[in-house]
Short mmCIF file of N, CA and C in Angstrom, two decimals:
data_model
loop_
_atom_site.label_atom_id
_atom_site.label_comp_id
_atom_site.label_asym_id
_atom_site.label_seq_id
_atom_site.Cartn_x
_atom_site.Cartn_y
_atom_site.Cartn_z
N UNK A 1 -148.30 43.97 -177.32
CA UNK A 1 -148.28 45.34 -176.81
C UNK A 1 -146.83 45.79 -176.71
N UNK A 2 -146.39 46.55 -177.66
CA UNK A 2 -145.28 47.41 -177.22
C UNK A 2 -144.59 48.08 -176.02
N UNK A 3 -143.77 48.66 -175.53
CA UNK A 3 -142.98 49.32 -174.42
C UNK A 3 -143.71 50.79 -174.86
N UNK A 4 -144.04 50.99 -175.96
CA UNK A 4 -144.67 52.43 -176.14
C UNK A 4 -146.13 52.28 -175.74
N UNK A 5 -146.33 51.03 -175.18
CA UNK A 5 -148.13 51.19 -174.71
C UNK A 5 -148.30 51.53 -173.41
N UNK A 6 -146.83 51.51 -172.41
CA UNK A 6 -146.39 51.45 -171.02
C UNK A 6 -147.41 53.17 -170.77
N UNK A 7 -146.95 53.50 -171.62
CA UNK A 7 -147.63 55.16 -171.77
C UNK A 7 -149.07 55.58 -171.56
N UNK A 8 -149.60 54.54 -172.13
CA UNK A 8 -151.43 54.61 -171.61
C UNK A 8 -152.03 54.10 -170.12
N UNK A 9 -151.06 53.92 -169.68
CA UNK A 9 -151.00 53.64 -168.16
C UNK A 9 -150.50 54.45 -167.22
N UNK A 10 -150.36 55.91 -167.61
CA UNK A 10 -149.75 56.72 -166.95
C UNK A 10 -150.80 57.92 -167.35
N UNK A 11 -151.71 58.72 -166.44
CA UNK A 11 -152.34 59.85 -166.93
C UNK A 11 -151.26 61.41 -167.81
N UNK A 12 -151.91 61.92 -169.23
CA UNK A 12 -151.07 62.53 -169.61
C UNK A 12 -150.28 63.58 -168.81
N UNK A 13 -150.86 64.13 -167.63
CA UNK A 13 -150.74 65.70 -167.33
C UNK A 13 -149.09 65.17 -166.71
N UNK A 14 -148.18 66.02 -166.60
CA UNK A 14 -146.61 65.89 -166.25
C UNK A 14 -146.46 65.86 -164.92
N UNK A 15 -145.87 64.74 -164.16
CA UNK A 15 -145.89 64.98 -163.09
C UNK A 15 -144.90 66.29 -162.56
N UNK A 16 -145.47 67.03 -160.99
CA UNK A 16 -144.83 67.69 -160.54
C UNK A 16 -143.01 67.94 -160.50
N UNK A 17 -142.72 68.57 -159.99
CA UNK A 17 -141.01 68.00 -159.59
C UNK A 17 -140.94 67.32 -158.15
N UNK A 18 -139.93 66.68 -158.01
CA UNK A 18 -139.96 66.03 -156.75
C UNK A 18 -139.23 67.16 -155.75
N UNK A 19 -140.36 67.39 -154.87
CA UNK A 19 -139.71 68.71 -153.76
C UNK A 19 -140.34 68.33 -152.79
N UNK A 20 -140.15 69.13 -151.61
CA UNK A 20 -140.33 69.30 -150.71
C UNK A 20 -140.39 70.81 -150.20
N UNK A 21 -141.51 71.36 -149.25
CA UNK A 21 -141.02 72.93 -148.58
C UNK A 21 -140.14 72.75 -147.46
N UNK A 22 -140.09 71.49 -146.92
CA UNK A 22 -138.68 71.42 -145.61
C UNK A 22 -138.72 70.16 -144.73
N UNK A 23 -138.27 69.69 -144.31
CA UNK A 23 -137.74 68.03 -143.96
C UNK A 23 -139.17 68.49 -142.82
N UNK A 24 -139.49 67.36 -142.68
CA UNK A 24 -140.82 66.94 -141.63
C UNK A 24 -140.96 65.77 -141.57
N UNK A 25 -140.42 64.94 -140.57
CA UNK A 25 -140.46 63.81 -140.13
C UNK A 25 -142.12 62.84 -139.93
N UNK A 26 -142.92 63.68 -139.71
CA UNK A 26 -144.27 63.45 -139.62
C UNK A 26 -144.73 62.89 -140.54
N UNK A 27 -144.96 63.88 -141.99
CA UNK A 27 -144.82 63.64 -143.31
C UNK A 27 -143.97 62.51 -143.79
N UNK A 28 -142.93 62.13 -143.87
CA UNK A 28 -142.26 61.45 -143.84
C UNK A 28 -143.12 59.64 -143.84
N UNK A 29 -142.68 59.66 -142.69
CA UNK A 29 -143.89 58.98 -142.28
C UNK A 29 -144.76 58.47 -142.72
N UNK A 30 -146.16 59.14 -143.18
CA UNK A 30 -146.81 59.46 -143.95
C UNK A 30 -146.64 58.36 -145.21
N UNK A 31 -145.53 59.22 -146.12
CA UNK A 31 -145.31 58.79 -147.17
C UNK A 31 -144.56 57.50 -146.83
N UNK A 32 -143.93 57.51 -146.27
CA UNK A 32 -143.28 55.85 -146.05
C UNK A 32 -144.30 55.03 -146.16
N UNK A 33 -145.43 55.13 -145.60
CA UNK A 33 -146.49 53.99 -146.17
C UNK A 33 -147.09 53.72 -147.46
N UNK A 34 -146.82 54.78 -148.26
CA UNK A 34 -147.17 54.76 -150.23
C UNK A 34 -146.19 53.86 -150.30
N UNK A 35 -145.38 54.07 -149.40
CA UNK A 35 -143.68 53.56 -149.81
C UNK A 35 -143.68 51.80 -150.02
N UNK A 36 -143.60 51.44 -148.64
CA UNK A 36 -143.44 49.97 -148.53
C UNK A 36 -144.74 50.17 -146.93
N UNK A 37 -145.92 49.04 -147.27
CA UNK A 37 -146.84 48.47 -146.28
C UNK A 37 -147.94 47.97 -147.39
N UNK A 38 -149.10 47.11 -146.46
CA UNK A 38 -149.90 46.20 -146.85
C UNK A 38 -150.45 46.78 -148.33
N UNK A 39 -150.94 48.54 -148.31
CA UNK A 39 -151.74 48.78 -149.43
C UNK A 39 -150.87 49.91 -149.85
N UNK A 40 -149.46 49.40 -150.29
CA UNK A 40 -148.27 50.56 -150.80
C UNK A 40 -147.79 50.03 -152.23
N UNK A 41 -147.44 50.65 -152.90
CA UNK A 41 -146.79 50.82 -154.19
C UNK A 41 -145.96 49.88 -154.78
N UNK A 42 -145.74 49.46 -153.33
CA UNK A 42 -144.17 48.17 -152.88
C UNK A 42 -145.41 46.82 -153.67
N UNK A 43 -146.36 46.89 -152.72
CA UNK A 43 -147.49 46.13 -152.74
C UNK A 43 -148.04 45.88 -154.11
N UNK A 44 -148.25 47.40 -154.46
CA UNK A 44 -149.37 47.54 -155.93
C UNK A 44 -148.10 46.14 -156.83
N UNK A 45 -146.76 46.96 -157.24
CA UNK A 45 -145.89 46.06 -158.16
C UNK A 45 -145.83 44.99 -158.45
N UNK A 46 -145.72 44.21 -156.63
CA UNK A 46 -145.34 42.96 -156.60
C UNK A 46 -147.14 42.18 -157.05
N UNK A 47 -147.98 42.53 -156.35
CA UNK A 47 -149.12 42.24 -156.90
C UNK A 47 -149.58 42.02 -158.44
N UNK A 48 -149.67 43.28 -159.34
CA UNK A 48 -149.58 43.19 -159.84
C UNK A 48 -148.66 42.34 -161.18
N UNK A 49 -147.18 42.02 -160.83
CA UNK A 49 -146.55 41.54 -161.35
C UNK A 49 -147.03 40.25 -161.44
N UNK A 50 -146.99 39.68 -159.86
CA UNK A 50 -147.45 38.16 -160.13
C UNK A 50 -148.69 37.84 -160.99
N UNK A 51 -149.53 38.91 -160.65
CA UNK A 51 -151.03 38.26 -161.67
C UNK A 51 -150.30 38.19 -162.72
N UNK A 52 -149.70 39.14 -163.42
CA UNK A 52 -149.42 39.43 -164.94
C UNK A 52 -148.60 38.24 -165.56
N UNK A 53 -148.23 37.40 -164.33
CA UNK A 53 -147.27 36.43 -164.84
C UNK A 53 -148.34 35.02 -164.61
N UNK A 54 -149.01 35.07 -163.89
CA UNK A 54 -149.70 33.64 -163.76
C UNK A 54 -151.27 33.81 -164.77
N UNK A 55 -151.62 34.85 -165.50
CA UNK A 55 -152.44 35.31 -166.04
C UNK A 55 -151.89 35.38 -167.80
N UNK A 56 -150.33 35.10 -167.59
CA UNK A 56 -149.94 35.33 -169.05
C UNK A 56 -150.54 34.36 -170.42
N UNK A 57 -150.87 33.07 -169.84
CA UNK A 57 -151.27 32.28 -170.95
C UNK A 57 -152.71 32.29 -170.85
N UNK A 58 -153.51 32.37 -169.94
CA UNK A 58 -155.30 32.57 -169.94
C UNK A 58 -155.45 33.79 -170.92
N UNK A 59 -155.06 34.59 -169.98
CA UNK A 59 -155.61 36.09 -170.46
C UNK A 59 -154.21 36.94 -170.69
N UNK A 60 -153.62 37.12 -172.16
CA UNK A 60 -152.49 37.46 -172.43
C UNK A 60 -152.59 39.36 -172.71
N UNK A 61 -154.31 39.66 -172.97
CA UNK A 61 -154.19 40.93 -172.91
C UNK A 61 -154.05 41.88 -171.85
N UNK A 62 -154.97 40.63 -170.77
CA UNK A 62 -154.83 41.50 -169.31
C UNK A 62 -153.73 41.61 -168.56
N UNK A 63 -152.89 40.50 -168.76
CA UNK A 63 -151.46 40.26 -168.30
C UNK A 63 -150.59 41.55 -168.92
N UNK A 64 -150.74 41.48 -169.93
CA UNK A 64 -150.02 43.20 -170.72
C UNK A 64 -150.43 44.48 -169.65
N UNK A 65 -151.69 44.24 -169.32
CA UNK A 65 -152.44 45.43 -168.96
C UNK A 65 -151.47 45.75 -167.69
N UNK A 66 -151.64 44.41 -167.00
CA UNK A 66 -151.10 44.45 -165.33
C UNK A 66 -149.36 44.96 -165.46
N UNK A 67 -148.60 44.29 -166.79
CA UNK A 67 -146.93 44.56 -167.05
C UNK A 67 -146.96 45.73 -166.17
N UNK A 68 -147.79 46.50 -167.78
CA UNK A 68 -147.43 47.89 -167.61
C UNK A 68 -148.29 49.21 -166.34
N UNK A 69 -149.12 48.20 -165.99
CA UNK A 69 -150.01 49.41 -165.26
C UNK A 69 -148.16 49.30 -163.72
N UNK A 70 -147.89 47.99 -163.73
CA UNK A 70 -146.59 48.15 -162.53
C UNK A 70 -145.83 49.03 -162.86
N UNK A 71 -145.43 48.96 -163.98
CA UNK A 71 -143.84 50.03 -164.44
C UNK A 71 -144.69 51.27 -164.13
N UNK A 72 -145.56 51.58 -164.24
CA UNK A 72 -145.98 53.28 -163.88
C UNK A 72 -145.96 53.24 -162.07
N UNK A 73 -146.48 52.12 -161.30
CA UNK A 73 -146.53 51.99 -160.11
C UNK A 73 -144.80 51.71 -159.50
N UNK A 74 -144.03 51.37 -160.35
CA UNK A 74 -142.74 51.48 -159.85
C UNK A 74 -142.19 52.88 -160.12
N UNK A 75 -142.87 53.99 -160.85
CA UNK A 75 -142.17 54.96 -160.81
C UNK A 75 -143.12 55.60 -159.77
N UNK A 76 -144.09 55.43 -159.45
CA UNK A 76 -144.50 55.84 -158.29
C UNK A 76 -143.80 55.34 -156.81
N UNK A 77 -143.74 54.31 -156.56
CA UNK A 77 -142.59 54.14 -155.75
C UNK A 77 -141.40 54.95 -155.49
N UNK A 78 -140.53 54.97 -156.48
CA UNK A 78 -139.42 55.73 -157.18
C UNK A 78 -139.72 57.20 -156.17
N UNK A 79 -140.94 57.73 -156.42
CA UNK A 79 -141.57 59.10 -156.47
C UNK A 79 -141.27 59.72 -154.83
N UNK A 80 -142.32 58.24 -154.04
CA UNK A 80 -142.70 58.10 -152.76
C UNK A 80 -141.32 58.05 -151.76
N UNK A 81 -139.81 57.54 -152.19
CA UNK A 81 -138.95 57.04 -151.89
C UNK A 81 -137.89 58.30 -151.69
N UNK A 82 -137.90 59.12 -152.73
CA UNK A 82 -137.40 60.59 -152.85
C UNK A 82 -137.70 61.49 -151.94
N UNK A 83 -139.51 61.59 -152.10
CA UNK A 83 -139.83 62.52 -151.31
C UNK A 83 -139.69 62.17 -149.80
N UNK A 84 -139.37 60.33 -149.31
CA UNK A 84 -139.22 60.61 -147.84
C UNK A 84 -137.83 60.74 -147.62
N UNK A 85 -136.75 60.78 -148.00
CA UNK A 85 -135.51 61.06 -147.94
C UNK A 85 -135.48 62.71 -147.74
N UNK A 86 -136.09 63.18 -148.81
CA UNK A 86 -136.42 64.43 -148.60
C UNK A 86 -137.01 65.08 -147.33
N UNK A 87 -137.56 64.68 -147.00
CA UNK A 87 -138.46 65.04 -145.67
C UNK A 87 -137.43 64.26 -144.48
N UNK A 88 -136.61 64.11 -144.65
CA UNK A 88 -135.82 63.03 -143.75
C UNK A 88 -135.68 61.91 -143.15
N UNK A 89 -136.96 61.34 -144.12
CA UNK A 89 -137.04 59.81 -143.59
C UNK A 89 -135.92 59.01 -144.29
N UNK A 90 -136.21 57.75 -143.88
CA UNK A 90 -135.73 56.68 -144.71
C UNK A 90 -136.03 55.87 -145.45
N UNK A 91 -135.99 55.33 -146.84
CA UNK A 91 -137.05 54.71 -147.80
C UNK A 91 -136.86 53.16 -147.52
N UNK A 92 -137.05 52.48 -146.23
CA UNK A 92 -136.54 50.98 -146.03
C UNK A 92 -138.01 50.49 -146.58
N UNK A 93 -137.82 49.28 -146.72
CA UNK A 93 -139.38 48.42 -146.90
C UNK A 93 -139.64 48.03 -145.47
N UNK A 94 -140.70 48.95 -144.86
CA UNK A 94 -141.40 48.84 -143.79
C UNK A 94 -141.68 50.27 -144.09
N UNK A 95 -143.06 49.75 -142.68
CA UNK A 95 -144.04 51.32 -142.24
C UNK A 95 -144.06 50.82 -140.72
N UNK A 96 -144.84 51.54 -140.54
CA UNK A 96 -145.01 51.57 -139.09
C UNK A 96 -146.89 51.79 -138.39
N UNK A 97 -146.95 50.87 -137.83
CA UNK A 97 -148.32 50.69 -137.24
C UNK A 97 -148.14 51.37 -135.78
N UNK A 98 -149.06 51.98 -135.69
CA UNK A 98 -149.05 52.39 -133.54
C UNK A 98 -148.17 52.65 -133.75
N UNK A 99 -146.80 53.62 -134.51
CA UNK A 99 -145.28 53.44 -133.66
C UNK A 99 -144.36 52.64 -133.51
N UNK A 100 -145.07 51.02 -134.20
CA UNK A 100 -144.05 49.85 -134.37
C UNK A 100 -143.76 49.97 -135.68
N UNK A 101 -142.58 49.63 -135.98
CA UNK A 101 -142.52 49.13 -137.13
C UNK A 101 -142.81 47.61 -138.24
N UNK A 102 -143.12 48.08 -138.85
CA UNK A 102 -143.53 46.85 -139.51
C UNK A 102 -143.08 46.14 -141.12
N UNK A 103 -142.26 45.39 -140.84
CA UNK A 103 -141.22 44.85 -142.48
C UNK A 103 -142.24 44.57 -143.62
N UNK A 104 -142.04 45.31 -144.40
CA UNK A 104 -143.07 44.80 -145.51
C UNK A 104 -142.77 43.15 -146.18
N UNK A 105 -143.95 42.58 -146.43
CA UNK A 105 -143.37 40.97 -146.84
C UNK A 105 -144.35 40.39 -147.90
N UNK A 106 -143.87 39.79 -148.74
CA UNK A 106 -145.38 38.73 -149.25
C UNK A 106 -146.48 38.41 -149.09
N UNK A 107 -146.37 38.61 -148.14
CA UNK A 107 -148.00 37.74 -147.28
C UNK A 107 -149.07 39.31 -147.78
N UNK A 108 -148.62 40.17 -147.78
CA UNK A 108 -149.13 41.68 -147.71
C UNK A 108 -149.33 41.82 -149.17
N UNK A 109 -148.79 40.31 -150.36
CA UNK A 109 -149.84 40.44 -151.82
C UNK A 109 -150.44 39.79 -151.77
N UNK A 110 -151.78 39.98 -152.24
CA UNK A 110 -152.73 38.90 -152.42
C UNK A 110 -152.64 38.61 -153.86
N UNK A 111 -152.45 37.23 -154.24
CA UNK A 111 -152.16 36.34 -154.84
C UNK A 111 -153.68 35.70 -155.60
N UNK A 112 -153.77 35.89 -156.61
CA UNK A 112 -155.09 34.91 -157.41
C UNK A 112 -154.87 34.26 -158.87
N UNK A 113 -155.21 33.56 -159.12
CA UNK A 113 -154.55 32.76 -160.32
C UNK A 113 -155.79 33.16 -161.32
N UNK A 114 -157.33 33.83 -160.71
CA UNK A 114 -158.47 33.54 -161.29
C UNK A 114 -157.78 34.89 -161.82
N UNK A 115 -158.50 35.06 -163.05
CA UNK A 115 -158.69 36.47 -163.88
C UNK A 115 -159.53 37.46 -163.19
N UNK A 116 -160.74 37.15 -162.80
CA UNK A 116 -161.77 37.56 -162.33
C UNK A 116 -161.63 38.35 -160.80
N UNK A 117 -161.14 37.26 -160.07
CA UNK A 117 -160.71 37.99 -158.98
C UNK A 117 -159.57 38.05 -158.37
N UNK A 118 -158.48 38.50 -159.16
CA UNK A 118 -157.26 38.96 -159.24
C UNK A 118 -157.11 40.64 -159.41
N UNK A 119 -158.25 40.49 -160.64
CA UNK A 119 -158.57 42.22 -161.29
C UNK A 119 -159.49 42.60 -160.08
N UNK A 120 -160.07 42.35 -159.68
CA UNK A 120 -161.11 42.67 -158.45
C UNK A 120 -160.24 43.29 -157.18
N UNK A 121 -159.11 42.39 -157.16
CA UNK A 121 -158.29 42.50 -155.89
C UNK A 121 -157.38 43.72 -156.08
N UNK A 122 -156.95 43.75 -157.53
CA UNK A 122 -156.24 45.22 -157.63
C UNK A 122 -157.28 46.68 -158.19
N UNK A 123 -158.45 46.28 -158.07
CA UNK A 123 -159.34 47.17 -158.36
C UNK A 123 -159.13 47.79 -156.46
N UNK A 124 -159.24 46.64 -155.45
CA UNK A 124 -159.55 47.42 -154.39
C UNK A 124 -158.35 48.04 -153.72
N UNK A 125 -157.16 47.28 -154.20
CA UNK A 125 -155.45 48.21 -153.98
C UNK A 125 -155.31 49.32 -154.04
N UNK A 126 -155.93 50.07 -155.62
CA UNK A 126 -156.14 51.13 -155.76
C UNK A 126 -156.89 52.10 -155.61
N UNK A 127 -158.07 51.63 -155.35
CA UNK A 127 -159.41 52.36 -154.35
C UNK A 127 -158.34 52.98 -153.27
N UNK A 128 -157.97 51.89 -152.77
CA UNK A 128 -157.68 52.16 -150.87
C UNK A 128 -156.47 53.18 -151.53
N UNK A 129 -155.21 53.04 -152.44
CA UNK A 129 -154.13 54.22 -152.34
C UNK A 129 -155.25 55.46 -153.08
N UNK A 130 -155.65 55.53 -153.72
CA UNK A 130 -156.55 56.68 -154.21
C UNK A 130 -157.16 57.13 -152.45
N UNK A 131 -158.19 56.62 -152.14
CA UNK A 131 -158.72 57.16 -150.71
C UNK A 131 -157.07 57.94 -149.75
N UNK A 132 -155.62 57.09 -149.57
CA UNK A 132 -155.06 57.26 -148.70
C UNK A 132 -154.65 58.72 -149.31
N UNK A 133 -154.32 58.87 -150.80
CA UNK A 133 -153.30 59.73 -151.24
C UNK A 133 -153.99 61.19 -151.52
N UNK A 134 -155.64 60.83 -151.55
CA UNK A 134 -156.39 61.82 -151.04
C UNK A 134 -156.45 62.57 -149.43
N UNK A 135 -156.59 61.99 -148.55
CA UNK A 135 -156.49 62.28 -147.39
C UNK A 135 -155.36 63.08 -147.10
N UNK A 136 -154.03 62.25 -147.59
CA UNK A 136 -152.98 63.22 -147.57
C UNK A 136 -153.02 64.12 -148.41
N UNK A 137 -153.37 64.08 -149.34
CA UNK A 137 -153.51 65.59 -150.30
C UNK A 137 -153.94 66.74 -149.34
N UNK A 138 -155.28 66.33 -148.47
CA UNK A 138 -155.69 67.30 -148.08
C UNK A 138 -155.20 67.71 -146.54
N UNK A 139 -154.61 66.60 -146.12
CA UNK A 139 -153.89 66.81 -144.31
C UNK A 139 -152.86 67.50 -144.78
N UNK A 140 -151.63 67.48 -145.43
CA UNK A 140 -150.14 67.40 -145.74
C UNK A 140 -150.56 69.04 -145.91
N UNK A 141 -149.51 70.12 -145.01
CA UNK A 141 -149.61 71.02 -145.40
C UNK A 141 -148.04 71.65 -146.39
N UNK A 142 -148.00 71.16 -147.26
CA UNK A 142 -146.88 71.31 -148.37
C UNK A 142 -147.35 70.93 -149.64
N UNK A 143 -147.15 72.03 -150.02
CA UNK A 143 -147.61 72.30 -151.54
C UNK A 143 -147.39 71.98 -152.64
N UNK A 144 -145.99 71.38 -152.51
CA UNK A 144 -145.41 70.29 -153.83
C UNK A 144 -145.50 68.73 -153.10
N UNK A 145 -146.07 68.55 -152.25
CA UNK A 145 -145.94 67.10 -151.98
C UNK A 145 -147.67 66.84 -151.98
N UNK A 146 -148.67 67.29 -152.00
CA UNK A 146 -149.99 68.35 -152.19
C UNK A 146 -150.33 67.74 -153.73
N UNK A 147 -149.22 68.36 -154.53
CA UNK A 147 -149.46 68.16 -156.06
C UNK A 147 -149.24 67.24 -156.49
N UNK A 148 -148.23 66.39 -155.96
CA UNK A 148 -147.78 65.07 -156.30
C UNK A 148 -148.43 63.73 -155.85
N UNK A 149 -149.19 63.87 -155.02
CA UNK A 149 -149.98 63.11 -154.27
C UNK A 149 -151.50 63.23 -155.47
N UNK A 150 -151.89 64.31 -155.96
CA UNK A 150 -153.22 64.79 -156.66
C UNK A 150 -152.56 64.31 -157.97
N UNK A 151 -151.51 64.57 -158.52
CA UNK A 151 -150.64 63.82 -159.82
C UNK A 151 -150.82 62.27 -159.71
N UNK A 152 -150.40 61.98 -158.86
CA UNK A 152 -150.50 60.37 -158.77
C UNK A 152 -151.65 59.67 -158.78
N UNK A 153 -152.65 60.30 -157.91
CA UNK A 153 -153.55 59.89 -158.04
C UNK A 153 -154.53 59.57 -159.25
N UNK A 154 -154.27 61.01 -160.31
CA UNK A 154 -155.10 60.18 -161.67
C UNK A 154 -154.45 59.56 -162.39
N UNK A 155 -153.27 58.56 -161.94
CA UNK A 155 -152.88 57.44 -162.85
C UNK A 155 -153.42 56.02 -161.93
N UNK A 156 -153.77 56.56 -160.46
CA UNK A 156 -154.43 55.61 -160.16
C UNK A 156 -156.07 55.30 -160.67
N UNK A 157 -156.44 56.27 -160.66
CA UNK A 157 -157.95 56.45 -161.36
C UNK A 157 -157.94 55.94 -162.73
N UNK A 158 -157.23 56.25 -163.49
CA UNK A 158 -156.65 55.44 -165.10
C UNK A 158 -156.39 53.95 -164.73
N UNK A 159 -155.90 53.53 -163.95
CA UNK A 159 -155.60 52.18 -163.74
C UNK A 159 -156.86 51.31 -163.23
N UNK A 160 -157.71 52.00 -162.71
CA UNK A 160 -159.16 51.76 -162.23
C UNK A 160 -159.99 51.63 -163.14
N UNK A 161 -159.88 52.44 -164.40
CA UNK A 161 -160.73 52.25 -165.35
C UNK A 161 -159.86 51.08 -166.26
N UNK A 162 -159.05 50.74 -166.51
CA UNK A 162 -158.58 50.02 -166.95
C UNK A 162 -158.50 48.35 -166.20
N UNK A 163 -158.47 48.18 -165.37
CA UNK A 163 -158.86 47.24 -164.59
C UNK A 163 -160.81 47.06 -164.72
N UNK A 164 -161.35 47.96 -164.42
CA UNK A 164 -162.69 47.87 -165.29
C UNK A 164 -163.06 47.07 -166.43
N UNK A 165 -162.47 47.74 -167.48
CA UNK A 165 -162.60 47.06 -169.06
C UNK A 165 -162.29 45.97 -168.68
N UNK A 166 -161.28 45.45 -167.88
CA UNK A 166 -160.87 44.00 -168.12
C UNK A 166 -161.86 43.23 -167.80
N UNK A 167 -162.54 43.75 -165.99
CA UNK A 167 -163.70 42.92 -165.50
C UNK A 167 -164.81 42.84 -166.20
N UNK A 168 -165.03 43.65 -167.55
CA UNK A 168 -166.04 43.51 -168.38
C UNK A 168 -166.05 41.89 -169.24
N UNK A 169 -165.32 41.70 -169.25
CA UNK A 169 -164.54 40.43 -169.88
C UNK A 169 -165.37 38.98 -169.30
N UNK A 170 -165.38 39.47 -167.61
CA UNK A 170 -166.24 38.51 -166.85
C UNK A 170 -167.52 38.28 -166.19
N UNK A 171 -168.23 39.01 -167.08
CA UNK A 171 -169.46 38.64 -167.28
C UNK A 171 -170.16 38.15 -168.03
#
């Protein structure tokens, strides 16, 4: 698989520009958890990466699959990291639970060596950011962070169906 296949892992439509209508700490917030926590972007990468690497000699197509479905999830990161600077947060690796903060770490990837339920495990990564990035679509009252959240989301839905095909594999 080529660096030009990185591309079928990204839905066509262009993402938004990275804006903001005005610093909101709330929001902020918010997005700091796409950012770095248990079911964040930080998360999707490192997850993903490791399958793609302990999956490389079993299953060398799905391992491709996982490369590249990350490099689109690291520019989502990228995305998430902007817009909380923007809003006036800070893009550290942590979120915050109740008001505490909380360091994002390893333990927060789940780790599988099986093919089967490795793809299973990032099938439900992206369920849960699809559900979160919906919610905020519709709480977040800002209109370019609104679009970018609804942008992102159908490359998560693409990555869902693509994680699909693979689990077809295991039956």
């Amino acid at each position: 698989m080529s660096d030009q296949n990185a591309i079928l892992y990204a839905a066509p439509e262009p993402y938004p520009p990275i804006r903001v209508e005005r610093p909101n700490p709330r929001y902020a917030q918010m997005l700091q958890a796409n950012f770095a926590s248990a079911s964040s972007e930080l998360t999707s990468i490192t997850q993903y990466t490791y399958h793609s690497l302990v999956l490389g000699r079993s299953a060398p197509e799905a391992a491709d699959v996982l490369h590249y479905i990350s490099i689109t999830e690291m520019h989502h990161l990228d995305i998430f990291g902007r817009l909380v600077l923007l809003l006036g947060g800070d893009p550290r690796y942590c979120s915050s639970r109740q008001g505490c903060p909380v360091a994002w770490n390893g333990n927060m990837v789940t780790c599988h060596a099986s093919l089967c339920e490795a793809v299973r495990s990032d099938i439900s990564l992206e369920q849960a950011a699809i559900h979160t990035y919906q919610y905020q679509a519709a709480t977040i009252e800002d209109c370019y962070i609104s679009a970018m959240l609804n942008r992102i989301i159908l490359d998560e839905q693409l990555h869902i169906r693509a994680f699909r095909r693979i689990l077809e594999s295991c039956r």
